[in-house]
Amino acid sequence: MSPERIKRRARKRHQEDFVKYKVDEATSVCLWTLYRTVNEGGKTEEVRRYKCFMCDKDFKNRAGLGAHHYKSHGRWAAYRQCVVGSICRACETEFWSVARLEDHLRASHSCSQQLIKQGLCTKVIQPGYGSRRRRQVEIEQFTPAAPQRAGSAPARLDEGHWSWWQQTFYQEVCQVLHVMGEEEEMPISAQLFQLIRKHPLFEEEIREALDRIEAEANALQGDPDVQPWSEQQFRIVREAVELARQFVSAATTQGTVTTEAMTRQSFRDTVKDYDWQSVVHCCPDDYVTRSSSLFILAEGWEAVWPAERGELLNIAVVKVDASPVHGFCGVWGLLAAGLFDWGKGFDHYHAWNGFSCKPVSDTDSSCMTAIGGRAIAAQAIMALVIILWAGTLSGVAFFALKMTGKLRIDEETEEAGMDLKQHSPPKAYAIGQAPPKEKQLEQGKEELEKVMTGKTVVFNDYSWSHSDSQESIEKKMQQAWDATEREENHVLLKEVAAILKKYPSLTLRLKGISSGRGQNNHITEAAFTKDFEKDFPSEPLDKREPYAHGRVLSIKRMLVKEGIKADRMLSEIVVASGSKVEMTVE
Ligand SMILES: [Zn+2]
Ligand SMILES: [Zn+2]
């Protein structure tokens, strides 16, 4: 072979290698980016909830609480009280309809704030978004005319204007503090709690009011001419405000969540050896409708999914209007049956006679003609009858439901969404519906026992003499506790990992048993530290039994590679006869 040809071939092979490398890297980076996007790792976040202090209900977001305040406690958004006529008096713009003025005031914070500040408000609240009356008004006042602006937009107010409910709360707290000392039945802090529970308020509104009250109380007490409270009373006031603050923050924090970060390197290693087959472990072999979930997501993803679900659903809203699909297509189906059921021009009509024509009468068997038009008319009447029939029946049914209050879904379902509450996703993806812990434990134990029957993790023996170099002794020690040395361990631990993935609530206890004759010296410790310090920094050597501990951690490392989180595994070192590692679930 000529040198030129060899060169060409080598170059070609290099190119192919490089393309493959690029594809692999691109895939890995994409997956990792996806992982990082979904799982913002390494962060400790406070989980907040939005509480209605009046009835102790929790909501996932501010909008949910706002809707509840409106529906249950009659609190409307501030801008709604300045919807008067069709002109915005803050920016002097004519919108030609109430609905459009409302759209404007909802969007323009500076306009609505200005109106509230100037007292240009009304007691008559317009019907809210989504209500039938608003739709009616919208249709009645519909106009294509463009808004006409005469003035300019007002400047944004520096300081947020307080809502009526916030002001009332503030005034009532002031009142309580003002009359303090004159015949009290209840401690001040209890009275504050009562006021917090009395109004439909958002958390930050309560805080703002409390902050202002505290600042004002300090100022008043600091002025020797005023000084409304005695030293002891003032202490009680300050304590009560602080208690109220703590009450509010305790009611609105749910706890903290720490997510685990993965570097790109460790992510790539995990994905490279990932046994994708093991994810799908619930598929039955026979062709029947499955009754269990197709996938059980790994624990981490299960936790991430409910948290991110809201966002995902927001971008994945697909609107399909039912009436064009069912109504229009249904009517067309009926008409088409009349239109296309001809044999010889429009003259003949087969209907249920199949492909023979309709005879004129029982005695005259010649074909009836010129009935195509009548057939189509009959189909059209049929369509009308069906609409009337279905409309009347469902009208009666829905009216009855409406009258008995069963037509609307309850608030909780509305919040969470019909899909999640009533339809199949919880069953299809086993979201938050993994079997209960006891059930998992029972089945997991049984399966683990089956896998472990007659088997155990085996280790090789290595002997060394004291004349060996320290490095080679360390190496041999590490090999002696290394479970990856034996092929059968890989098979066995894959099965153990599959069980742990299937039952995400279980933890694995690794009991390293050894007789207590293993020696510990600086070489053992060095070998152990070099081997495990990076992977298990929080598990320093158990000096009684370095080998047993090494075996346990080596198994742990293999299971981590199989995708099991380290915090789902517990190490235990036991000094007893024999030398093995026992695995149990709990
Ligand atoms: Zn409430
Ligand atoms: Zn305006």
XYZ file of C-alpha atoms and ligand atoms in Angstrom:
588
model
C 0.000 0.000 0.000
C 1.393 3.352 -0.970
C 2.165 5.885 1.779
C -0.283 8.305 0.140
C -3.140 5.835 0.536
C -2.270 5.129 4.141
C -2.251 8.853 4.841
C -5.625 9.279 3.175
C -7.129 6.431 5.149
C -5.719 7.702 8.406
C -7.113 11.153 7.719
C -10.518 9.715 6.903
C -10.557 7.630 10.066
C -9.584 10.684 12.109
C -12.408 12.633 10.587
C -14.913 9.898 11.413
C -13.640 9.691 14.969
C -13.932 13.417 15.351
C -17.511 13.488 14.042
C -18.488 10.725 16.455
C -16.803 12.580 19.304
C -18.662 15.769 18.395
C -22.013 13.991 18.323
C -21.350 12.309 21.679
C -20.289 15.570 23.275
C -23.249 17.481 21.859
C -25.668 14.868 23.192
C -24.036 14.922 26.585
C -24.080 18.728 26.780
C -27.725 18.853 25.688
C -28.793 16.293 28.280
C -26.793 18.005 30.974
C -28.256 21.405 30.100
C -31.709 19.875 30.239
C -30.918 18.377 33.628
C -29.584 21.695 34.919
C -32.597 23.547 33.601
C -35.066 21.241 35.267
C -33.039 20.713 38.417
C -31.457 23.941 39.590
C -28.938 22.063 41.629
C -27.204 22.804 44.868
C -29.648 25.417 46.056
C -31.539 25.619 49.279
C -34.831 27.287 48.671
C -37.612 28.307 50.958
C -40.924 26.879 49.961
C -43.582 29.518 50.421
C -47.267 29.097 50.617
C -49.969 31.683 50.332
C -52.249 31.486 53.285
C -55.695 32.871 53.806
C -55.487 33.959 57.428
C -59.258 34.068 57.693
C -59.954 30.414 57.005
C -56.490 28.801 57.161
C -56.508 27.624 53.556
C -53.201 27.324 51.664
C -52.644 28.312 48.053
C -49.741 27.654 45.745
C -49.566 31.144 44.325
C -50.675 34.696 44.905
C -53.262 34.566 42.135
C -54.952 31.585 43.770
C -55.162 33.414 47.092
C -56.410 36.551 45.309
C -59.205 34.578 43.647
C -60.115 33.036 46.997
C -60.153 36.456 48.698
C -62.572 37.621 46.042
C -64.849 34.593 46.023
C -64.986 33.839 49.734
C -64.288 37.142 51.462
C -65.505 39.763 48.980
C -62.167 41.453 48.425
C -61.656 42.709 44.900
C -58.505 43.900 43.190
C -57.863 47.592 43.846
C -58.149 48.709 40.223
C -61.699 47.396 39.954
C -63.090 50.169 42.118
C -61.969 52.856 39.633
C -63.736 51.391 36.611
C -66.304 54.146 36.038
C -67.712 54.981 32.606
C -65.363 54.487 29.685
C -62.801 57.271 30.232
C -59.604 56.883 32.245
C -59.451 60.120 34.193
C -55.792 59.651 35.044
C -54.432 59.691 31.508
C -57.548 61.264 29.961
C -58.107 58.522 27.440
C -61.498 57.590 26.022
C -61.787 53.818 25.631
C -65.401 53.773 24.378
C -66.359 50.771 26.527
C -66.304 49.783 30.197
C -64.599 46.490 29.462
C -61.751 48.170 27.629
C -61.309 50.723 30.399
C -61.076 47.828 32.829
C -58.421 46.127 30.668
C -56.476 49.385 30.697
C -56.701 49.931 34.448
C -55.730 46.349 35.157
C -52.613 46.746 33.032
C -51.681 50.312 34.000
C -50.717 50.369 37.639
C -49.853 54.070 37.610
C -53.300 55.068 36.283
C -55.268 53.013 38.820
C -53.034 54.158 41.707
C -53.516 57.773 40.670
C -57.305 57.353 40.568
C -57.423 55.689 43.986
C -55.196 58.389 45.443
C -57.460 61.124 44.105
C -60.514 59.315 45.414
C -62.024 58.879 41.944
C -63.553 55.583 42.958
C -66.951 54.000 43.029
C -68.831 51.674 45.308
C -70.310 49.845 42.300
C -67.931 47.108 41.244
C -68.182 45.995 37.618
C -68.761 42.280 36.964
C -65.473 40.374 36.968
C -63.568 38.663 34.205
C -65.176 35.437 33.052
C -68.621 36.295 34.381
C -71.646 36.117 32.129
C -72.610 39.728 32.802
C -69.206 40.974 31.768
C -69.393 39.015 28.530
C -72.776 40.563 27.856
C -71.491 44.081 28.490
C -68.500 43.349 26.288
C -70.733 42.310 23.398
C -73.194 45.177 23.848
C -70.505 47.823 23.949
C -68.238 46.316 21.338
C -66.637 48.953 19.149
C -63.718 48.874 16.744
C -62.962 52.543 17.487
C -59.391 53.163 18.641
C -58.876 54.688 22.115
C -58.528 58.472 22.015
C -55.908 60.002 24.245
C -56.113 63.624 25.381
C -53.617 63.717 28.242
C -50.362 61.979 29.102
C -49.771 58.984 31.335
C -49.365 59.963 35.000
C -46.026 59.392 36.690
C -45.737 56.275 38.807
C -46.349 56.957 42.488
C -43.248 56.360 44.551
C -44.984 54.790 47.458
C -47.454 51.967 47.068
C -50.939 53.031 48.014
C -52.504 50.896 50.699
C -55.638 48.959 49.936
C -58.783 49.642 51.922
C -58.358 46.307 53.741
C -54.759 47.065 54.677
C -55.702 50.533 55.951
C -58.563 49.129 57.990
C -56.292 46.526 59.536
C -53.722 49.204 60.370
C -56.325 51.481 61.937
C -57.795 48.683 64.019
C -54.372 47.696 65.351
C -53.713 51.353 66.234
C -57.052 51.450 68.034
C -56.144 48.373 70.100
C -52.793 49.896 71.101
C -54.419 53.251 71.813
C -56.945 51.971 74.352
C -54.396 49.652 75.946
C -54.579 49.549 79.705
C -58.274 50.442 79.905
C -60.144 47.285 80.926
C -58.502 44.544 78.857
C -60.057 41.126 78.556
C -57.431 39.730 76.219
C -53.646 40.059 75.917
C -52.503 42.484 73.195
C -50.842 39.757 71.102
C -54.042 37.685 71.058
C -55.962 40.761 69.911
C -53.443 41.281 67.085
C -53.834 37.646 65.980
C -57.576 38.166 65.949
C -57.249 41.226 63.708
C -54.938 39.342 61.309
C -57.598 36.649 61.002
C -60.340 39.208 60.489
C -59.342 40.640 57.085
C -58.532 39.125 53.697
C -54.914 40.302 53.602
C -51.762 39.278 51.817
C -48.719 38.474 53.901
C -46.698 41.516 52.789
C -49.592 43.844 53.612
C -49.634 42.611 57.199
C -45.860 43.029 57.405
C -45.981 46.570 56.014
C -48.663 47.559 58.488
C -46.747 46.007 61.393
C -43.531 47.751 60.314
C -45.247 51.117 60.207
C -46.895 50.547 63.579
C -43.586 49.597 65.152
C -41.826 52.648 63.707
C -44.606 54.959 64.894
C -44.714 53.380 68.347
C -40.960 53.856 68.711
C -41.247 57.498 67.651
C -44.124 58.208 70.045
C -42.467 56.527 72.989
C -39.173 58.285 72.210
C -40.843 61.694 72.550
C -40.878 62.536 76.310
C -43.826 64.937 75.820
C -46.065 62.222 74.392
C -44.942 58.859 75.783
C -48.327 57.102 75.622
C -47.227 53.908 77.386
C -45.513 52.979 80.609
C -42.159 51.185 80.339
C -43.841 47.819 80.880
C -46.703 48.518 78.472
C -44.260 49.539 75.747
C -42.377 46.272 76.169
C -45.649 44.370 75.755
C -46.448 46.354 72.593
C -43.088 45.549 71.024
C -43.360 41.893 71.967
C -46.869 41.654 70.539
C -45.765 43.140 67.195
C -42.822 40.744 67.050
C -45.071 37.775 67.888
C -47.492 38.798 65.147
C -44.613 38.952 62.681
C -43.412 35.491 63.681
C -46.946 34.173 63.396
C -47.200 35.486 59.836
C -43.860 34.115 58.681
C -44.438 30.727 60.316
C -47.785 30.475 58.579
C -46.337 31.250 55.159
C -43.160 29.153 55.120
C -43.461 25.511 54.451
C -39.835 24.502 54.918
C -36.739 24.352 52.764
C -35.786 22.155 49.868
C -32.207 21.425 48.916
C -31.572 20.105 45.461
C -28.446 18.200 44.666
C -26.133 19.488 41.978
C -24.369 17.284 39.479
C -21.278 18.372 37.606
C -21.159 17.804 33.905
C -18.452 15.172 34.395
C -20.434 13.123 36.892
C -23.582 13.558 34.828
C -21.812 12.253 31.735
C -20.434 9.271 33.649
C -23.888 8.444 34.967
C -25.513 8.681 31.565
C -22.745 6.735 29.829
C -23.258 3.587 31.863
C -26.917 4.140 32.472
C -28.981 1.026 31.995
C -31.978 2.538 30.222
C -33.602 -0.869 30.136
C -33.796 -0.899 33.911
C -35.991 2.212 33.890
C -38.703 0.284 32.122
C -39.191 -2.520 34.574
C -42.952 -2.629 34.803
C -43.746 -3.643 31.248
C -45.654 -6.902 31.168
C -44.591 -9.348 28.490
C -48.066 -10.337 27.390
C -50.307 -8.147 25.300
C -52.932 -7.026 27.766
C -54.038 -3.594 28.868
C -51.647 -2.743 31.657
C -53.067 -1.987 35.051
C -49.874 -0.565 36.541
C -47.840 2.449 35.539
C -45.569 2.204 32.532
C -42.734 4.168 34.103
C -41.860 4.915 37.669
C -39.599 7.924 37.491
C -36.485 7.976 39.609
C -37.032 9.660 42.954
C -35.252 12.905 42.071
C -37.297 13.481 38.966
C -40.504 12.698 40.780
C -39.766 15.446 43.231
C -38.854 17.886 40.472
C -41.871 17.186 38.296
C -44.634 18.369 40.677
C -42.585 21.473 41.432
C -42.081 22.338 37.767
C -45.417 21.056 36.589
C -47.165 24.408 36.911
C -44.653 26.078 34.618
C -44.747 23.257 32.092
C -48.522 23.267 31.947
C -48.537 27.024 31.467
C -46.592 26.768 28.253
C -48.368 23.656 27.077
C -51.940 24.910 27.111
C -53.541 23.739 23.906
C -56.980 25.087 23.287
C -59.346 22.986 21.226
C -62.812 24.383 20.926
C -65.339 21.586 21.023
C -68.109 23.111 18.914
C -66.256 23.359 15.559
C -64.968 19.821 15.945
C -68.083 18.004 17.104
C -70.791 20.370 15.914
C -69.616 21.339 12.450
C -68.090 17.987 11.540
C -71.148 16.143 12.830
C -73.532 18.204 10.724
C -71.282 17.799 7.698
C -71.260 14.021 8.248
C -75.052 13.910 8.150
C -75.350 16.115 5.064
C -72.569 14.231 3.296
C -74.476 10.974 3.784
C -77.344 12.464 1.763
C -75.094 14.203 -0.729
C -72.932 11.277 -1.738
C -75.350 8.372 -1.522
C -76.271 8.323 -5.163
C -75.809 5.711 -7.819
C -76.951 7.353 -11.028
C -76.650 11.103 -10.780
C -78.760 12.738 -8.078
C -81.786 10.811 -9.228
C -81.319 7.659 -7.259
C -80.930 7.287 -3.573
C -79.897 4.061 -1.888
C -80.156 4.675 1.823
C -80.499 1.320 3.565
C -81.123 -0.577 0.312
C -77.405 -0.921 -0.240
C -76.581 -0.532 -3.905
C -80.007 -1.374 -5.317
C -82.346 1.553 -5.932
C -85.542 2.306 -4.040
C -88.582 0.815 -5.810
C -91.483 3.148 -6.586
C -93.937 0.980 -4.617
C -94.501 -2.611 -3.492
C -96.014 -3.539 -6.827
C -93.928 -1.337 -9.141
C -90.289 -2.407 -8.880
C -88.888 0.298 -11.213
C -86.465 2.756 -9.605
C -87.797 5.824 -7.845
C -86.108 8.911 -9.325
C -85.450 12.570 -8.469
C -85.198 12.045 -4.714
C -81.602 13.284 -4.134
C -82.791 16.727 -2.987
C -85.360 15.252 -0.624
C -82.705 12.976 0.863
C -80.429 15.910 1.653
C -83.366 17.813 3.143
C -84.150 14.800 5.321
C -80.557 14.745 6.568
C -80.699 18.483 7.321
C -83.887 18.005 9.345
C -82.156 15.138 11.130
C -79.293 17.478 12.084
C -81.743 20.028 13.480
C -83.621 17.369 15.425
C -80.408 16.060 16.948
C -79.332 19.565 17.962
C -82.728 20.216 19.548
C -82.842 16.830 21.226
C -79.304 16.950 22.638
C -79.604 20.641 23.485
C -82.865 20.197 25.379
C -81.783 17.110 27.271
C -78.379 18.459 28.274
C -79.958 21.847 29.010
C -82.357 20.187 31.442
C -79.565 18.111 32.967
C -77.173 21.065 33.376
C -79.920 23.300 34.714
C -80.729 20.694 37.344
C -77.036 20.430 38.230
C -76.714 24.204 38.411
C -79.742 24.502 40.662
C -78.391 21.859 43.021
C -74.964 23.510 42.996
C -73.255 20.517 41.411
C -72.329 22.118 38.084
C -69.124 23.852 39.140
C -66.101 21.972 40.368
C -64.872 22.812 43.845
C -62.197 25.410 44.417
C -59.459 22.938 45.188
C -59.984 21.042 41.937
C -60.098 24.325 40.064
C -56.742 25.276 41.575
C -55.053 21.985 40.803
C -56.713 21.502 37.440
C -59.278 18.978 36.298
C -56.660 16.863 34.531
C -54.763 16.139 37.680
C -57.744 15.665 39.958
C -60.164 13.741 37.772
C -58.409 12.340 34.747
C -55.630 9.895 34.268
C -52.180 11.547 34.650
C -51.797 10.499 38.281
C -52.430 6.924 37.250
C -50.486 7.065 33.999
C -47.297 8.528 35.434
C -47.663 7.540 39.078
C -47.140 11.180 40.093
C -47.173 11.400 43.843
C -48.962 8.088 43.891
C -46.155 5.653 44.458
C -47.434 2.785 46.580
C -47.483 3.556 50.308
C -44.278 2.973 52.243
C -45.459 -0.214 54.001
C -46.452 -1.750 50.697
C -43.102 -0.816 49.140
C -41.285 -2.252 52.137
C -43.195 -5.499 52.025
C -42.641 -6.036 48.301
C -39.087 -4.668 48.317
C -38.066 -7.038 51.126
C -39.516 -9.997 49.321
C -37.816 -9.136 46.034
C -34.473 -8.457 47.691
C -34.615 -11.794 49.489
C -35.359 -13.530 46.210
C -32.401 -11.841 44.529
C -30.013 -12.595 47.395
C -30.961 -16.253 47.887
C -27.769 -18.291 47.831
C -25.779 -15.271 46.700
C -23.547 -12.740 48.343
C -21.166 -10.035 47.237
C -17.776 -11.739 46.885
C -14.308 -10.281 47.275
C -10.860 -11.396 46.150
C -8.048 -12.056 48.585
C -4.670 -10.424 48.165
C -1.676 -11.112 50.307
C 1.397 -8.979 50.625
C 4.590 -9.115 52.536
C 5.968 -6.328 54.643
C 8.888 -6.001 52.290
C 6.531 -4.647 49.590
C 6.502 -0.917 48.976
C 3.771 1.047 50.774
C 2.213 1.906 47.447
C 1.811 -1.714 46.399
C 0.431 -2.682 49.834
C -2.148 0.091 49.574
C -3.056 -1.100 46.110
C -3.593 -4.666 47.322
C -5.706 -3.531 50.256
C -7.897 -1.521 47.933
C -8.274 -4.505 45.617
C -9.228 -6.680 48.580
C -12.280 -4.564 49.378
C -13.109 -3.687 45.780
C -16.424 -5.285 44.818
C -16.022 -4.400 41.132
C -13.264 -7.016 40.839
C -15.740 -9.871 40.465
C -18.073 -10.070 37.494
C -20.924 -11.737 39.437
C -21.120 -8.720 41.779
C -22.046 -6.460 38.856
C -25.010 -8.660 37.959
C -26.156 -8.960 41.556
C -25.910 -5.234 42.353
C -27.739 -4.291 39.160
C -30.662 -6.318 40.443
C -30.440 -4.680 43.868
C -30.389 -1.242 42.212
C -33.463 -2.126 40.150
C -35.363 -2.961 43.343
C -34.351 0.352 44.934
C -35.484 2.253 41.844
C -38.784 0.456 41.808
C -39.489 1.336 45.444
C -38.313 4.941 45.847
C -39.227 5.219 49.549
C -36.881 2.461 50.670
C -33.365 2.824 52.021
C -30.740 0.126 51.840
C -28.798 -0.845 54.946
C -25.328 -2.207 54.206
C -24.071 -4.135 57.197
C -20.336 -4.786 56.934
C -19.529 -7.732 59.209
C -16.017 -8.688 60.164
C -14.397 -10.635 62.960
C -12.451 -7.746 64.430
C -9.058 -9.191 63.623
C -8.411 -6.814 60.736
C -5.498 -4.583 61.530
C -5.576 -0.851 61.311
C -2.431 1.163 60.778
C -1.400 4.251 58.861
C -1.179 2.249 55.607
C -4.760 0.956 55.892
C -5.954 4.434 56.682
C -4.074 5.943 53.746
C -5.414 3.286 51.359
C -8.958 3.872 52.606
C -8.741 7.657 52.446
C -7.265 7.680 48.940
C -9.973 5.320 47.743
C -13.071 6.897 49.252
C -12.369 10.455 50.364
C -13.574 11.961 47.093
C -16.770 9.927 46.777
C -17.819 9.767 50.433
C -16.279 12.780 52.171
C -18.702 12.549 55.089
C -17.810 8.947 55.964
C -14.418 8.772 57.666
C -12.827 5.387 58.275
C -14.347 3.204 60.972
C -11.070 2.279 62.621
C -12.283 -0.946 64.239
C -12.898 -2.594 60.889
C -11.254 -0.883 57.910
C -11.847 -3.817 55.555
C -15.535 -4.216 56.361
C -15.990 -0.479 55.915
C -14.087 -0.549 52.619
C -16.311 -3.342 51.303
C -19.456 -1.447 52.284
C -18.315 1.758 50.582
C -17.189 -0.097 47.483
C -20.671 -1.619 47.110
C -22.186 1.795 47.769
C -20.101 3.298 44.999
C -21.267 0.652 42.547
C -24.899 1.321 43.459
C -24.387 5.075 43.067
C -23.103 4.321 39.565
C -26.330 2.415 38.971
C -28.218 5.613 39.716
C -29.036 5.190 43.412
C -28.546 8.292 45.523
C -25.937 7.879 48.259
C -28.307 9.188 50.915
C -30.583 6.222 50.334
C -27.903 3.886 51.676
C -26.834 3.473 55.297
C -23.527 1.984 56.381
C -23.209 -0.103 59.493
C -20.047 -1.799 60.697
C -20.502 -4.801 62.971
C -17.807 -6.808 64.723
C -18.941 -10.440 64.586
C -17.795 -13.776 63.279
C -17.678 -14.230 59.532
C -16.717 -11.760 56.890
C -19.435 -10.486 54.591
C -21.756 -7.610 53.735
C -25.460 -8.063 54.448
C -28.028 -5.963 52.625
C -31.506 -5.209 53.935
C -34.129 -2.640 53.020
C -36.002 -0.455 55.478
Zn -60.366 32.391 53.281
Zn -55.105 55.687 32.111
